[in-house]
N, C-alpha and C. Protein backbone atom coordinates (compact mmCIF):
# COMPACT_ATOMS: atom_id res chain seq x y z
N ILE A 1 0.86 -1.18 0.00
CA ILE A 1 0.00 0.00 0.00
C ILE A 1 0.90 1.22 0.00
N GLY A 2 0.70 2.08 -0.97
CA GLY A 2 1.50 3.29 -1.07
C GLY A 2 0.86 4.45 -0.34
N LEU A 3 1.68 5.42 0.05
CA LEU A 3 1.20 6.59 0.76
C LEU A 3 1.79 7.82 0.10
N ASN A 4 0.93 8.76 -0.30
CA ASN A 4 1.38 10.05 -0.84
C ASN A 4 0.91 11.13 0.12
N TYR A 5 1.83 12.00 0.52
CA TYR A 5 1.50 13.08 1.46
C TYR A 5 1.58 14.41 0.73
N PHE A 6 0.49 15.16 0.81
CA PHE A 6 0.44 16.51 0.27
C PHE A 6 0.11 17.44 1.44
N LYS A 7 0.12 18.75 1.24
CA LYS A 7 -0.12 19.67 2.34
C LYS A 7 -1.52 19.55 2.92
N LYS A 8 -2.51 19.19 2.09
CA LYS A 8 -3.89 19.17 2.56
C LYS A 8 -4.49 17.77 2.64
N ILE A 9 -3.90 16.78 1.99
CA ILE A 9 -4.46 15.43 2.00
C ILE A 9 -3.36 14.38 2.12
N VAL A 10 -3.75 13.22 2.58
CA VAL A 10 -2.91 12.03 2.51
C VAL A 10 -3.67 11.06 1.61
N GLN A 11 -2.99 10.52 0.63
CA GLN A 11 -3.61 9.61 -0.32
C GLN A 11 -3.00 8.22 -0.16
N PHE A 12 -3.84 7.20 -0.19
CA PHE A 12 -3.42 5.81 -0.06
C PHE A 12 -3.73 5.10 -1.35
N ILE A 13 -2.80 4.27 -1.80
CA ILE A 13 -3.00 3.53 -3.04
C ILE A 13 -2.76 2.05 -2.75
N GLY A 14 -3.81 1.25 -2.90
CA GLY A 14 -3.69 -0.20 -2.75
C GLY A 14 -3.30 -0.77 -4.10
N VAL A 15 -2.00 -0.97 -4.31
CA VAL A 15 -1.50 -1.34 -5.63
C VAL A 15 -2.13 -2.64 -6.12
N LYS A 16 -2.09 -3.68 -5.31
CA LYS A 16 -2.67 -4.97 -5.71
C LYS A 16 -3.70 -5.44 -4.68
N THR A 17 -4.28 -4.52 -3.96
CA THR A 17 -5.21 -4.90 -2.90
C THR A 17 -6.27 -3.82 -2.71
N ILE A 18 -7.32 -4.16 -2.05
CA ILE A 18 -8.39 -3.22 -1.69
C ILE A 18 -8.10 -2.70 -0.29
N ILE A 19 -8.28 -1.40 -0.08
CA ILE A 19 -8.12 -0.80 1.24
C ILE A 19 -9.42 -1.00 1.99
N ARG A 20 -9.35 -1.64 3.14
CA ARG A 20 -10.55 -1.93 3.94
C ARG A 20 -10.75 -0.95 5.09
N GLU A 21 -9.66 -0.57 5.77
CA GLU A 21 -9.77 0.35 6.91
C GLU A 21 -8.60 1.31 6.92
N ILE A 22 -8.85 2.52 7.41
CA ILE A 22 -7.81 3.53 7.59
C ILE A 22 -7.99 4.13 8.97
N GLU A 23 -6.89 4.26 9.70
CA GLU A 23 -6.91 4.92 11.00
C GLU A 23 -5.86 6.02 11.00
N LEU A 24 -6.23 7.19 11.48
CA LEU A 24 -5.31 8.31 11.67
C LEU A 24 -5.10 8.47 13.17
N LEU A 25 -3.85 8.40 13.60
CA LEU A 25 -3.52 8.47 15.02
C LEU A 25 -2.52 9.58 15.28
N ASP A 26 -2.58 10.15 16.50
CA ASP A 26 -1.50 11.06 16.88
C ASP A 26 -0.31 10.21 17.30
N ILE A 27 0.82 10.83 17.58
CA ILE A 27 2.04 10.08 17.83
C ILE A 27 1.97 9.26 19.12
N SER A 28 1.05 9.60 20.02
CA SER A 28 0.90 8.82 21.26
C SER A 28 0.03 7.58 21.05
N GLY A 29 -0.58 7.45 19.86
CA GLY A 29 -1.39 6.28 19.55
C GLY A 29 -2.88 6.48 19.69
N THR A 30 -3.31 7.68 20.03
CA THR A 30 -4.74 7.98 20.14
C THR A 30 -5.36 8.06 18.75
N VAL A 31 -6.44 7.32 18.52
CA VAL A 31 -7.11 7.32 17.22
C VAL A 31 -7.87 8.64 17.07
N LEU A 32 -7.54 9.39 16.03
CA LEU A 32 -8.21 10.66 15.75
C LEU A 32 -9.36 10.47 14.78
N ARG A 33 -9.18 9.59 13.81
CA ARG A 33 -10.22 9.27 12.83
C ARG A 33 -10.09 7.83 12.41
N LYS A 34 -11.23 7.24 12.06
CA LYS A 34 -11.25 5.85 11.59
C LYS A 34 -12.26 5.76 10.46
N PHE A 35 -11.85 5.10 9.35
CA PHE A 35 -12.69 4.97 8.17
C PHE A 35 -12.75 3.52 7.73
N SER A 36 -13.89 3.10 7.25
CA SER A 36 -14.03 1.81 6.58
C SER A 36 -14.23 2.10 5.10
N THR A 37 -13.51 1.36 4.26
CA THR A 37 -13.59 1.58 2.82
C THR A 37 -13.64 0.24 2.10
N ASN A 38 -13.77 0.28 0.83
CA ASN A 38 -13.72 -0.91 -0.01
C ASN A 38 -13.25 -0.50 -1.40
N ILE A 39 -12.16 0.29 -1.43
CA ILE A 39 -11.66 0.85 -2.67
C ILE A 39 -10.14 0.71 -2.76
N LYS A 40 -9.59 0.99 -3.93
CA LYS A 40 -8.14 0.89 -4.12
C LYS A 40 -7.41 2.20 -3.85
N ILE A 41 -8.08 3.33 -4.01
CA ILE A 41 -7.45 4.63 -3.76
C ILE A 41 -8.35 5.42 -2.81
N ALA A 42 -7.77 5.91 -1.72
CA ALA A 42 -8.52 6.70 -0.74
C ALA A 42 -7.69 7.91 -0.34
N SER A 43 -8.36 9.01 0.00
CA SER A 43 -7.70 10.21 0.46
C SER A 43 -8.40 10.72 1.70
N ILE A 44 -7.64 11.28 2.64
CA ILE A 44 -8.25 11.94 3.78
C ILE A 44 -7.69 13.35 3.90
N ASN A 45 -8.56 14.27 4.28
CA ASN A 45 -8.18 15.67 4.43
C ASN A 45 -7.46 15.83 5.77
N ILE A 46 -6.27 16.41 5.74
CA ILE A 46 -5.50 16.64 6.97
C ILE A 46 -5.27 18.13 7.21
N GLN A 47 -6.01 18.95 6.48
CA GLN A 47 -5.81 20.39 6.55
C GLN A 47 -5.99 20.95 7.96
N GLU A 48 -6.94 20.41 8.74
CA GLU A 48 -7.22 20.96 10.06
C GLU A 48 -6.29 20.41 11.15
N LEU A 49 -5.42 19.46 10.81
CA LEU A 49 -4.49 18.93 11.80
C LEU A 49 -3.43 19.96 12.15
N LYS A 50 -3.04 19.99 13.41
CA LYS A 50 -1.94 20.85 13.84
C LYS A 50 -0.63 20.26 13.33
N PRO A 51 0.38 21.10 13.12
CA PRO A 51 1.68 20.56 12.72
C PRO A 51 2.20 19.56 13.75
N GLY A 52 2.80 18.49 13.27
CA GLY A 52 3.34 17.47 14.16
C GLY A 52 3.46 16.13 13.47
N ASN A 53 3.80 15.11 14.23
CA ASN A 53 3.96 13.75 13.72
C ASN A 53 2.66 12.97 13.91
N TYR A 54 2.30 12.20 12.91
CA TYR A 54 1.08 11.39 12.94
C TYR A 54 1.36 10.00 12.38
N LEU A 55 0.53 9.06 12.76
CA LEU A 55 0.59 7.70 12.24
C LEU A 55 -0.64 7.45 11.38
N ILE A 56 -0.43 6.73 10.30
CA ILE A 56 -1.52 6.27 9.45
C ILE A 56 -1.45 4.75 9.44
N LYS A 57 -2.55 4.12 9.79
CA LYS A 57 -2.64 2.66 9.72
C LYS A 57 -3.66 2.30 8.65
N VAL A 58 -3.26 1.42 7.75
CA VAL A 58 -4.12 1.02 6.64
C VAL A 58 -4.20 -0.49 6.63
N SER A 59 -5.42 -1.03 6.49
CA SER A 59 -5.62 -2.47 6.48
C SER A 59 -6.24 -2.90 5.16
N ASN A 60 -5.80 -4.06 4.70
CA ASN A 60 -6.41 -4.67 3.52
C ASN A 60 -7.38 -5.78 3.94
N GLY A 61 -7.65 -5.88 5.22
CA GLY A 61 -8.55 -6.90 5.75
C GLY A 61 -7.81 -8.11 6.30
N LYS A 62 -6.53 -8.25 5.94
CA LYS A 62 -5.72 -9.36 6.42
C LYS A 62 -4.55 -8.90 7.26
N GLU A 63 -3.98 -7.74 6.90
CA GLU A 63 -2.84 -7.22 7.64
C GLU A 63 -2.89 -5.70 7.67
N TRP A 64 -2.17 -5.11 8.63
CA TRP A 64 -2.11 -3.66 8.79
C TRP A 64 -0.75 -3.15 8.34
N PHE A 65 -0.74 -1.98 7.71
CA PHE A 65 0.47 -1.28 7.32
C PHE A 65 0.48 0.04 8.06
N THR A 66 1.60 0.40 8.65
CA THR A 66 1.69 1.65 9.42
C THR A 66 2.76 2.54 8.83
N LYS A 67 2.42 3.81 8.67
CA LYS A 67 3.37 4.81 8.16
C LYS A 67 3.32 6.04 9.07
N ILE A 68 4.44 6.70 9.20
CA ILE A 68 4.51 7.96 9.94
C ILE A 68 4.59 9.09 8.92
N PHE A 69 3.88 10.17 9.18
CA PHE A 69 4.05 11.36 8.35
C PHE A 69 4.10 12.59 9.23
N ILE A 70 4.74 13.62 8.72
CA ILE A 70 4.91 14.88 9.46
C ILE A 70 4.07 15.95 8.77
N LYS A 71 3.14 16.51 9.53
CA LYS A 71 2.33 17.63 9.04
C LYS A 71 3.09 18.90 9.36
N GLN A 72 3.40 19.69 8.35
CA GLN A 72 4.18 20.92 8.53
C GLN A 72 3.30 22.09 8.86
């Protein structure tokens, strides 16, 4: 699962899989948002987030992928 970070959105691309769940967490592990999906490409708006480090967890229904991104 690929992750593209832009100033206002984070985009996820399930190259050979369907994205089933997305979780946005702060660096302490608190879930800020949680989404259920059934698509290959998903985006979430991060414009209202304060600058800092965040975790993105993405699931294909079988396993979870975790990425860190920095909101400037």
